[in-house]
PDB file of C-alpha atoms and ligand atoms in Angstrom:
ATOM      1  CA  MET D   1      -2.608  30.897  11.319  1.00 30.00           C
ATOM      2  CA  SER D   2      -3.446  34.374  12.606  1.00 35.00           C
ATOM      3  CA  LYS D   3      -5.492  34.032  15.767  1.00 34.00           C
ATOM      4  CA  ALA D   4      -6.082  37.768  16.054  1.00 35.00           C
ATOM      5  CA  ASP D   5      -9.695  38.727  16.449  1.00 41.00           C
ATOM      6  CA  PRO D   6     -10.243  41.830  14.319  1.00 42.00           C
ATOM      7  CA  LYS D   7     -11.759  44.808  16.051  1.00 43.00           C
ATOM      8  CA  ALA D   8     -14.753  46.032  14.064  1.00 41.00           C
ATOM      9  CA  SER D   9     -12.864  49.275  13.462  1.00 47.00           C
ATOM     10  CA  GLU D  10      -9.786  47.669  11.923  1.00 61.00           C
ATOM     11  CA  VAL D  11      -8.991  46.197   8.519  1.00 70.00           C
ATOM     12  CA  LEU D  12      -6.546  43.293   8.722  1.00 86.00           C
ATOM     13  CA  ARG D  13      -4.537  43.052   5.509  1.00 91.00           C
ATOM     14  CA  TYR D  14      -2.937  40.150   3.718  1.00 92.00           C
ATOM     15  CA  ASP D  15       0.851  40.221   4.015  1.00 93.00           C
ATOM     16  CA  TYR D  16       2.887  41.688   1.145  1.00 93.00           C
ATOM     17  CA  VAL D  17       3.894  38.295  -0.267  1.00 95.00           C
ATOM     18  CA  ALA D  18       0.246  37.152  -0.512  1.00 95.00           C
ATOM     19  CA  GLN D  19      -0.669  40.511  -2.065  1.00 96.00           C
ATOM     20  CA  ALA D  20       2.132  40.245  -4.637  1.00 96.00           C
ATOM     21  CA  PHE D  21       1.112  36.681  -5.592  1.00 97.00           C
ATOM     22  CA  HIS D  22      -2.545  37.732  -5.855  1.00 97.00           C
ATOM     23  CA  TRP D  23      -1.935  40.662  -8.216  1.00 97.00           C
ATOM     24  CA  LEU D  24       0.632  38.742 -10.295  1.00 98.00           C
ATOM     25  CA  VAL D  25      -1.821  35.867 -10.812  1.00 98.00           C
ATOM     26  CA  ALA D  26      -4.622  38.349 -11.583  1.00 98.00           C
ATOM     27  CA  LEU D  27      -2.515  40.166 -14.192  1.00 98.00           C
ATOM     28  CA  GLY D  28      -1.308  36.862 -15.643  1.00 98.00           C
ATOM     29  CA  ILE D  29      -4.869  35.538 -16.001  1.00 98.00           C
ATOM     30  CA  VAL D  30      -6.124  38.698 -17.722  1.00 98.00           C
ATOM     31  CA  VAL D  31      -3.219  38.864 -20.210  1.00 98.00           C
ATOM     32  CA  THR D  32      -3.202  35.097 -20.920  1.00 98.00           C
ATOM     33  CA  PHE D  33      -6.976  35.038 -21.379  1.00 98.00           C
ATOM     34  CA  ALA D  34      -6.899  38.047 -23.743  1.00 98.00           C
ATOM     35  CA  LEU D  35      -4.089  36.448 -25.775  1.00 98.00           C
ATOM     36  CA  GLY D  36      -6.008  33.140 -25.963  1.00 98.00           C
ATOM     37  CA  PHE D  37      -9.143  34.935 -27.076  1.00 97.00           C
ATOM     38  CA  PHE D  38      -7.458  37.014 -29.797  1.00 96.00           C
ATOM     39  CA  MET D  39      -4.939  34.466 -31.099  1.00 97.00           C
ATOM     40  CA  THR D  40      -7.645  31.881 -31.829  1.00 96.00           C
ATOM     41  CA  GLY D  41      -9.467  34.501 -33.907  1.00 94.00           C
ATOM     42  CA  ILE D  42      -6.503  35.052 -36.278  1.00 93.00           C
ATOM     43  CA  HIS D  43      -7.118  33.286 -39.603  1.00 93.00           C
ATOM     44  CA  GLY D  44      -4.441  31.179 -41.292  1.00 92.00           C
ATOM     45  CA  ILE D  45      -0.835  30.848 -40.141  1.00 91.00           C
ATOM     46  CA  SER D  46       1.379  33.869 -39.528  1.00 94.00           C
ATOM     47  CA  LEU D  47       4.478  34.711 -37.499  1.00 95.00           C
ATOM     48  CA  LEU D  48       2.367  36.923 -35.227  1.00 94.00           C
ATOM     49  CA  LYS D  49      -0.044  34.065 -34.568  1.00 95.00           C
ATOM     50  CA  LEU D  50       2.773  31.639 -33.730  1.00 96.00           C
ATOM     51  CA  LYS D  51       4.326  34.229 -31.390  1.00 96.00           C
ATOM     52  CA  GLU D  52       0.992  34.793 -29.656  1.00 97.00           C
ATOM     53  CA  TYR D  53       0.499  31.041 -29.202  1.00 98.00           C
ATOM     54  CA  ASN D  54       3.972  30.738 -27.654  1.00 98.00           C
ATOM     55  CA  TRP D  55       3.489  33.697 -25.311  1.00 98.00           C
ATOM     56  CA  HIS D  56       0.051  32.374 -24.355  1.00 98.00           C
ATOM     57  CA  LYS D  57       1.593  29.036 -23.367  1.00 98.00           C
ATOM     58  CA  TRP D  58       4.559  30.571 -21.511  1.00 98.00           C
ATOM     59  CA  LEU D  59       2.401  33.008 -19.574  1.00 98.00           C
ATOM     60  CA  GLY D  60      -0.163  30.276 -18.860  1.00 98.00           C
ATOM     61  CA  VAL D  61       2.554  28.028 -17.406  1.00 98.00           C
ATOM     62  CA  SER D  62       3.819  31.015 -15.355  1.00 98.00           C
ATOM     63  CA  VAL D  63       0.309  31.597 -13.974  1.00 98.00           C
ATOM     64  CA  PHE D  64       0.199  27.916 -12.963  1.00 98.00           C
ATOM     65  CA  LEU D  65       3.558  28.121 -11.166  1.00 98.00           C
ATOM     66  CA  ILE D  66       2.770  31.384  -9.368  1.00 97.00           C
ATOM     67  CA  ALA D  67      -0.658  29.979  -8.373  1.00 97.00           C
ATOM     68  CA  LEU D  68       1.082  26.947  -6.817  1.00 97.00           C
ATOM     69  CA  PHE D  69       3.266  29.290  -4.729  1.00 97.00           C
ATOM     70  CA  ARG D  70       0.209  31.353  -3.851  1.00 95.00           C
ATOM     71  CA  ILE D  71      -1.726  28.315  -2.626  1.00 95.00           C
ATOM     72  CA  GLY D  72       1.313  27.088  -0.674  1.00 96.00           C
ATOM     73  CA  TRP D  73       1.681  30.530   0.945  1.00 96.00           C
ATOM     74  CA  ASP D  74      -2.043  30.627   1.810  1.00 93.00           C
ATOM     75  CA  LEU D  75      -1.814  27.214   3.459  1.00 94.00           C
ATOM     76  CA  ALA D  76       1.212  28.333   5.489  1.00 95.00           C
ATOM     77  CA  LYS D  77      -0.251  31.754   6.337  1.00 91.00           C
ATOM     78  CA  PRO D  78      -4.063  31.671   6.045  1.00 88.00           C
ATOM     79  CA  ALA D  79      -6.019  34.801   5.155  1.00 87.00           C
ATOM     80  CA  PRO D  80      -6.710  37.274   7.967  1.00 88.00           C
ATOM     81  CA  PRO D  81     -10.311  37.174   9.230  1.00 86.00           C
ATOM     82  CA  LEU D  82     -12.880  39.296   7.389  1.00 86.00           C
ATOM     83  CA  PRO D  83     -14.342  42.352   9.144  1.00 84.00           C
ATOM     84  CA  LYS D  84     -17.237  41.442  11.467  1.00 84.00           C
ATOM     85  CA  SER D  85     -19.581  43.528   9.329  1.00 84.00           C
ATOM     86  CA  VAL D  86     -19.394  40.907   6.529  1.00 87.00           C
ATOM     87  CA  SER D  87     -22.406  38.584   6.832  1.00 89.00           C
ATOM     88  CA  LEU D  88     -22.051  34.820   7.235  1.00 92.00           C
ATOM     89  CA  VAL D  89     -23.629  34.257   3.807  1.00 93.00           C
ATOM     90  CA  GLN D  90     -21.101  36.599   2.190  1.00 90.00           C
ATOM     91  CA  GLN D  91     -18.246  34.889   4.046  1.00 91.00           C
ATOM     92  CA  ARG D  92     -19.381  31.450   2.789  1.00 94.00           C
ATOM     93  CA  ALA D  93     -19.836  32.765  -0.763  1.00 94.00           C
ATOM     94  CA  SER D  94     -16.375  34.327  -0.652  1.00 92.00           C
ATOM     95  CA  LYS D  95     -14.827  31.053   0.567  1.00 94.00           C
ATOM     96  CA  TRP D  96     -16.418  28.993  -2.214  1.00 97.00           C
ATOM     97  CA  MET D  97     -15.519  31.590  -4.821  1.00 96.00           C
ATOM     98  CA  HIS D  98     -11.898  31.364  -3.688  1.00 95.00           C
ATOM     99  CA  TYR D  99     -11.951  27.559  -4.027  1.00 96.00           C
ATOM    100  CA  LEU D 100     -13.422  27.908  -7.523  1.00 97.00           C
ATOM    101  CA  LEU D 101     -10.785  30.477  -8.518  1.00 97.00           C
ATOM    102  CA  TYR D 102      -7.936  28.339  -7.177  1.00 97.00           C
ATOM    103  CA  ALA D 103      -9.273  25.227  -8.941  1.00 97.00           C
ATOM    104  CA  THR D 104      -9.693  26.944 -12.308  1.00 98.00           C
ATOM    105  CA  THR D 105      -6.348  28.756 -11.996  1.00 98.00           C
ATOM    106  CA  LEU D 106      -4.712  25.324 -11.859  1.00 98.00           C
ATOM    107  CA  LEU D 107      -7.022  23.388 -14.195  1.00 98.00           C
ATOM    108  CA  VAL D 108      -7.050  25.892 -17.071  1.00 98.00           C
ATOM    109  CA  PRO D 109      -3.241  25.807 -17.588  1.00 98.00           C
ATOM    110  CA  VAL D 110      -3.139  22.025 -17.029  1.00 98.00           C
ATOM    111  CA  THR D 111      -5.776  21.372 -19.716  1.00 98.00           C
ATOM    112  CA  GLY D 112      -4.023  23.852 -22.067  1.00 98.00           C
ATOM    113  CA  TYR D 113      -0.759  22.000 -21.511  1.00 98.00           C
ATOM    114  CA  LEU D 114      -2.310  18.558 -22.021  1.00 98.00           C
ATOM    115  CA  TYR D 115      -4.067  19.824 -25.153  1.00 98.00           C
ATOM    116  CA  THR D 116      -0.780  21.151 -26.559  1.00 98.00           C
ATOM    117  CA  LEU D 117       0.958  17.818 -25.917  1.00 98.00           C
ATOM    118  CA  ALA D 118      -1.961  15.893 -27.467  1.00 98.00           C
ATOM    119  CA  ALA D 119      -1.595  18.068 -30.573  1.00 98.00           C
ATOM    120  CA  GLY D 120       2.043  16.957 -30.719  1.00 97.00           C
ATOM    121  CA  TYR D 121       3.744  20.203 -29.651  1.00 97.00           C
ATOM    122  CA  PRO D 122       6.165  20.084 -26.709  1.00 96.00           C
ATOM    123  CA  VAL D 123       6.359  23.322 -24.696  1.00 98.00           C
ATOM    124  CA  VAL D 124       9.763  25.016 -24.465  1.00 98.00           C
ATOM    125  CA  TYR D 125       9.348  27.558 -21.642  1.00 98.00           C
ATOM    126  CA  PHE D 126      10.363  31.021 -22.922  1.00 97.00           C
ATOM    127  CA  GLY D 127      12.325  29.219 -25.644  1.00 96.00           C
ATOM    128  CA  TRP D 128      14.989  27.822 -23.283  1.00 95.00           C
ATOM    129  CA  LEU D 129      13.553  25.172 -20.934  1.00 98.00           C
ATOM    130  CA  ALA D 130      11.955  22.052 -22.423  1.00 98.00           C
ATOM    131  CA  LEU D 131       9.011  21.101 -20.182  1.00 98.00           C
ATOM    132  CA  PRO D 132       8.034  17.452 -19.582  1.00 97.00           C
ATOM    133  CA  VAL D 133       6.359  15.562 -22.425  1.00 97.00           C
ATOM    134  CA  PHE D 134       4.059  12.980 -20.810  1.00 96.00           C
ATOM    135  CA  TYR D 135       2.829  11.530 -24.105  1.00 95.00           C
ATOM    136  CA  GLY D 136       3.229  11.886 -27.862  1.00 95.00           C
ATOM    137  CA  LYS D 137       0.588  13.066 -30.302  1.00 96.00           C
ATOM    138  CA  GLN D 138      -2.915  11.805 -29.392  1.00 97.00           C
ATOM    139  CA  PRO D 139      -5.286  12.736 -32.230  1.00 97.00           C
ATOM    140  CA  GLU D 140      -8.421  11.486 -30.412  1.00 98.00           C
ATOM    141  CA  LEU D 141      -7.703  13.708 -27.375  1.00 98.00           C
ATOM    142  CA  ILE D 142      -7.085  16.953 -29.283  1.00 98.00           C
ATOM    143  CA  GLU D 143     -10.679  18.112 -29.710  1.00 98.00           C
ATOM    144  CA  PRO D 144     -11.994  17.089 -26.249  1.00 98.00           C
ATOM    145  CA  LEU D 145      -9.051  18.781 -24.503  1.00 98.00           C
ATOM    146  CA  ARG D 146      -9.407  21.904 -26.656  1.00 98.00           C
ATOM    147  CA  VAL D 147     -13.088  22.176 -25.738  1.00 98.00           C
ATOM    148  CA  VAL D 148     -12.455  21.540 -22.020  1.00 98.00           C
ATOM    149  CA  HIS D 149      -9.644  24.144 -22.000  1.00 98.00           C
ATOM    150  CA  ALA D 150     -11.820  26.738 -23.752  1.00 98.00           C
ATOM    151  CA  TRP D 151     -14.902  26.185 -21.531  1.00 98.00           C
ATOM    152  CA  LEU D 152     -12.890  26.137 -18.319  1.00 98.00           C
ATOM    153  CA  SER D 153     -11.247  29.435 -19.372  1.00 98.00           C
ATOM    154  CA  TYR D 154     -14.626  31.057 -20.007  1.00 98.00           C
ATOM    155  CA  GLY D 155     -15.916  29.709 -16.676  1.00 98.00           C
ATOM    156  CA  MET D 156     -12.824  31.126 -15.001  1.00 98.00           C
ATOM    157  CA  ALA D 157     -13.359  34.500 -16.674  1.00 98.00           C
ATOM    158  CA  LEU D 158     -16.921  34.587 -15.296  1.00 98.00           C
ATOM    159  CA  ALA D 159     -15.633  33.722 -11.798  1.00 98.00           C
ATOM    160  CA  VAL D 160     -13.011  36.516 -12.078  1.00 98.00           C
ATOM    161  CA  VAL D 161     -15.702  39.035 -13.095  1.00 98.00           C
ATOM    162  CA  LEU D 162     -17.966  38.017 -10.164  1.00 97.00           C
ATOM    163  CA  HIS D 163     -15.030  38.104  -7.747  1.00 96.00           C
ATOM    164  CA  SER D 164     -13.986  41.597  -8.945  1.00 96.00           C
ATOM    165  CA  ALA D 165     -17.592  42.858  -8.777  1.00 96.00           C
ATOM    166  CA  ALA D 166     -17.866  41.588  -5.186  1.00 93.00           C
ATOM    167  CA  ALA D 167     -14.575  43.285  -4.227  1.00 93.00           C
ATOM    168  CA  LEU D 168     -15.713  46.575  -5.811  1.00 94.00           C
ATOM    169  CA  SER D 169     -19.110  46.377  -4.113  1.00 92.00           C
ATOM    170  CA  HIS D 170     -17.347  46.097  -0.733  1.00 89.00           C
ATOM    171  CA  GLN D 171     -15.262  49.148  -1.575  1.00 89.00           C
ATOM    172  CA  PHE D 172     -17.954  51.422  -3.000  1.00 91.00           C
ATOM    173  CA  TYR D 173     -21.265  50.107  -1.607  1.00 91.00           C
ATOM    174  CA  TYR D 174     -20.623  48.430   1.743  1.00 86.00           C
ATOM    175  CA  ARG D 175     -17.482  50.527   2.349  1.00 88.00           C
ATOM    176  CA  ASP D 176     -16.218  47.968   4.843  1.00 85.00           C
ATOM    177  CA  GLY D 177     -12.551  47.959   3.822  1.00 82.00           C
ATOM    178  CA  VAL D 178     -12.529  44.412   2.368  1.00 87.00           C
ATOM    179  CA  LEU D 179     -10.736  45.484  -0.834  1.00 90.00           C
ATOM    180  CA  LEU D 180      -8.073  47.293   1.216  1.00 88.00           C
ATOM    181  CA  ARG D 181      -7.044  43.911   2.661  1.00 91.00           C
ATOM    182  CA  MET D 182      -5.441  43.113  -0.684  1.00 93.00           C
ATOM    183  CA  LEU D 183      -3.777  46.539  -1.101  1.00 91.00           C
ATOM    184  CA  PRO D 184      -0.560  47.744   0.506  1.00 89.00           C
ATOM    185  CA  GLY D 185      -0.785  50.419   3.185  1.00 79.00           C
ATOM    186  CA  ARG D 186      -1.857  51.006   6.737  1.00 64.00           C
ATOM    187  CA  ALA D 187      -5.088  49.656   8.182  1.00 55.00           C
ATOM    188  CA  GLN D 188      -7.942  52.127   7.793  1.00 53.00           C
ATOM    189  CA  PRO D 189     -11.238  52.078   9.644  1.00 50.00           C
ATOM    190  CA  PRO D 190     -14.303  51.358   7.497  1.00 50.00           C
ATOM    191  CA  ARG D 191     -17.070  53.967   7.361  1.00 49.00           C
ATOM    192  CA  GLY D 192     -19.054  54.524  10.511  1.00 47.00           C
ATOM    193  CA  THR D 193     -16.821  52.591  12.890  1.00 46.00           C
ATOM    194  CA  SER D 194     -14.259  55.217  13.880  1.00 41.00           C
TER     195      SER D 194
HETATM  196  C1  HEM X   1      -4.232  31.127 -17.016  1.00 64.52           C
HETATM  197  C2  HEM X   1      -3.939  30.327 -17.996  1.00 64.52           C
HETATM  198  C3  HEM X   1      -4.693  30.231 -19.296  1.00 64.52           C
HETATM  199  C4  HEM X   1      -5.830  30.882 -19.724  1.00 64.52           C
HETATM  200  C5  HEM X   1      -6.669  31.913 -18.984  1.00 64.52           C
HETATM  201  C6  HEM X   1      -6.100  30.412 -21.064  1.00 64.52           C
HETATM  202  C7  HEM X   1      -7.163  30.834 -21.840  1.00 64.52           C
HETATM  203  C8  HEM X   1      -7.382  30.455 -23.150  1.00 64.52           C
HETATM  204  C9  HEM X   1      -8.440  30.940 -23.999  1.00 64.52           C
HETATM  205  C10 HEM X   1      -9.511  31.948 -23.569  1.00 64.52           C
HETATM  206  C11 HEM X   1      -8.316  30.346 -25.196  1.00 64.52           C
HETATM  207  C12 HEM X   1      -9.242  30.526 -26.400  1.00 64.52           C
HETATM  208  C13 HEM X   1     -10.337  29.475 -26.313  1.00 64.52           C
HETATM  209  C14 HEM X   1     -11.236  29.506 -27.520  1.00 64.52           C
HETATM  210  O1  HEM X   1     -12.063  30.430 -27.620  1.00 64.52           O
HETATM  211  O2  HEM X   1     -11.109  28.599 -28.345  1.00 64.52           O
HETATM  212  C15 HEM X   1      -7.160  29.487 -25.136  1.00 64.52           C
HETATM  213  C16 HEM X   1      -6.694  28.735 -26.180  1.00 64.52           C
HETATM  214  C17 HEM X   1      -5.529  27.978 -26.148  1.00 64.52           C
HETATM  215  N1  HEM X   1      -4.733  27.738 -25.040  1.00 64.52           N
HETATM  216 FE1  HEM X   1      -4.948  28.576 -23.246  1.00 64.52          FE
HETATM  217  N2  HEM X   1      -5.144  29.479 -21.408  1.00 64.52           N
HETATM  218  C18 HEM X   1      -4.261  29.348 -20.367  1.00 64.52           C
HETATM  219  C19 HEM X   1      -3.160  28.528 -20.299  1.00 64.52           C
HETATM  220  C20 HEM X   1      -2.677  27.753 -21.350  1.00 64.52           C
HETATM  221  C21 HEM X   1      -1.506  26.919 -21.295  1.00 64.52           C
HETATM  222  C22 HEM X   1      -0.592  26.745 -20.079  1.00 64.52           C
HETATM  223  C23 HEM X   1      -1.365  26.352 -22.527  1.00 64.52           C
HETATM  224  C24 HEM X   1      -0.313  25.400 -23.015  1.00 64.52           C
HETATM  225  C25 HEM X   1       0.882  25.247 -22.493  1.00 64.52           C
HETATM  226  C26 HEM X   1      -2.464  26.823 -23.336  1.00 64.52           C
HETATM  227  C27 HEM X   1      -2.669  26.473 -24.640  1.00 64.52           C
HETATM  228  C28 HEM X   1      -3.685  26.951 -25.448  1.00 64.52           C
HETATM  229  C29 HEM X   1      -3.785  26.676 -26.863  1.00 64.52           C
HETATM  230  C30 HEM X   1      -2.804  25.861 -27.703  1.00 64.52           C
HETATM  231  C31 HEM X   1      -4.963  27.305 -27.296  1.00 64.52           C
HETATM  232  C32 HEM X   1      -5.512  27.364 -28.722  1.00 64.52           C
HETATM  233  C33 HEM X   1      -6.656  26.417 -28.900  1.00 64.52           C
HETATM  234  C34 HEM X   1      -7.119  26.460 -30.353  1.00 64.52           C
HETATM  235  O3  HEM X   1      -6.261  26.494 -31.216  1.00 64.52           O
HETATM  236  O4  HEM X   1      -8.323  26.478 -30.573  1.00 64.52           O
HETATM  237  N3  HEM X   1      -3.250  27.661 -22.591  1.00 64.52           N
HETATM  238  N4  HEM X   1      -6.618  29.565 -23.881  1.00 64.52           N
END
């Protein structure tokens, strides 16, 4: 854990590994969510629809795996402290938002996976690695798991929007360098402190 006390004039960044995991998970969530949204709107059965379902599942599993690494890395190397200009309320809100994002990043793929198994379809990761099948077709679980997966994904999307809005507000309104913590480069002093 970094014990460094940040000077008010300095932005302490996440390390490059944490940054890479963060942006990979972010990209994965956006693409997987968009695929999920559009594929379920396609009527009937078509090759394109089947392909989209497969890619949705493969990318969703990838998001889950990268998120596990991300959480492991965060536990080993906790986030650097926020600038002192960030209020206690904002710090608490940010902490709880991170917990919510981590929880949904794991739960959304898990419920999608369990739903797929309940519908009787094993997942073959990128067409070459058969993933574990914990149970066979479970008709009574299909609809509840589908609904839970859909609602958790929409809840996650809302959390992602709020999280992004907060990050942008720090960059363009508070101008305190919080967004820079997740971007590569040298530390830069926030406005009014240099
Ligand atoms: C970050 C990961 C994921 C996100 C953001 C996500 C998001 C979504 C969204 C938004 C939908 C459309 C919900 C609706 O309006 O009905 C959906 C549907 C679906 N998801 Fe996911 N999902 C993820 C991971 C997974 C995984 C890992 C699997 C399975 C291995 C999966 C399987 C499915 C299936 C089969 C559907 C179609 C449900 C239906 O036919 O109505 N998802 N997902």
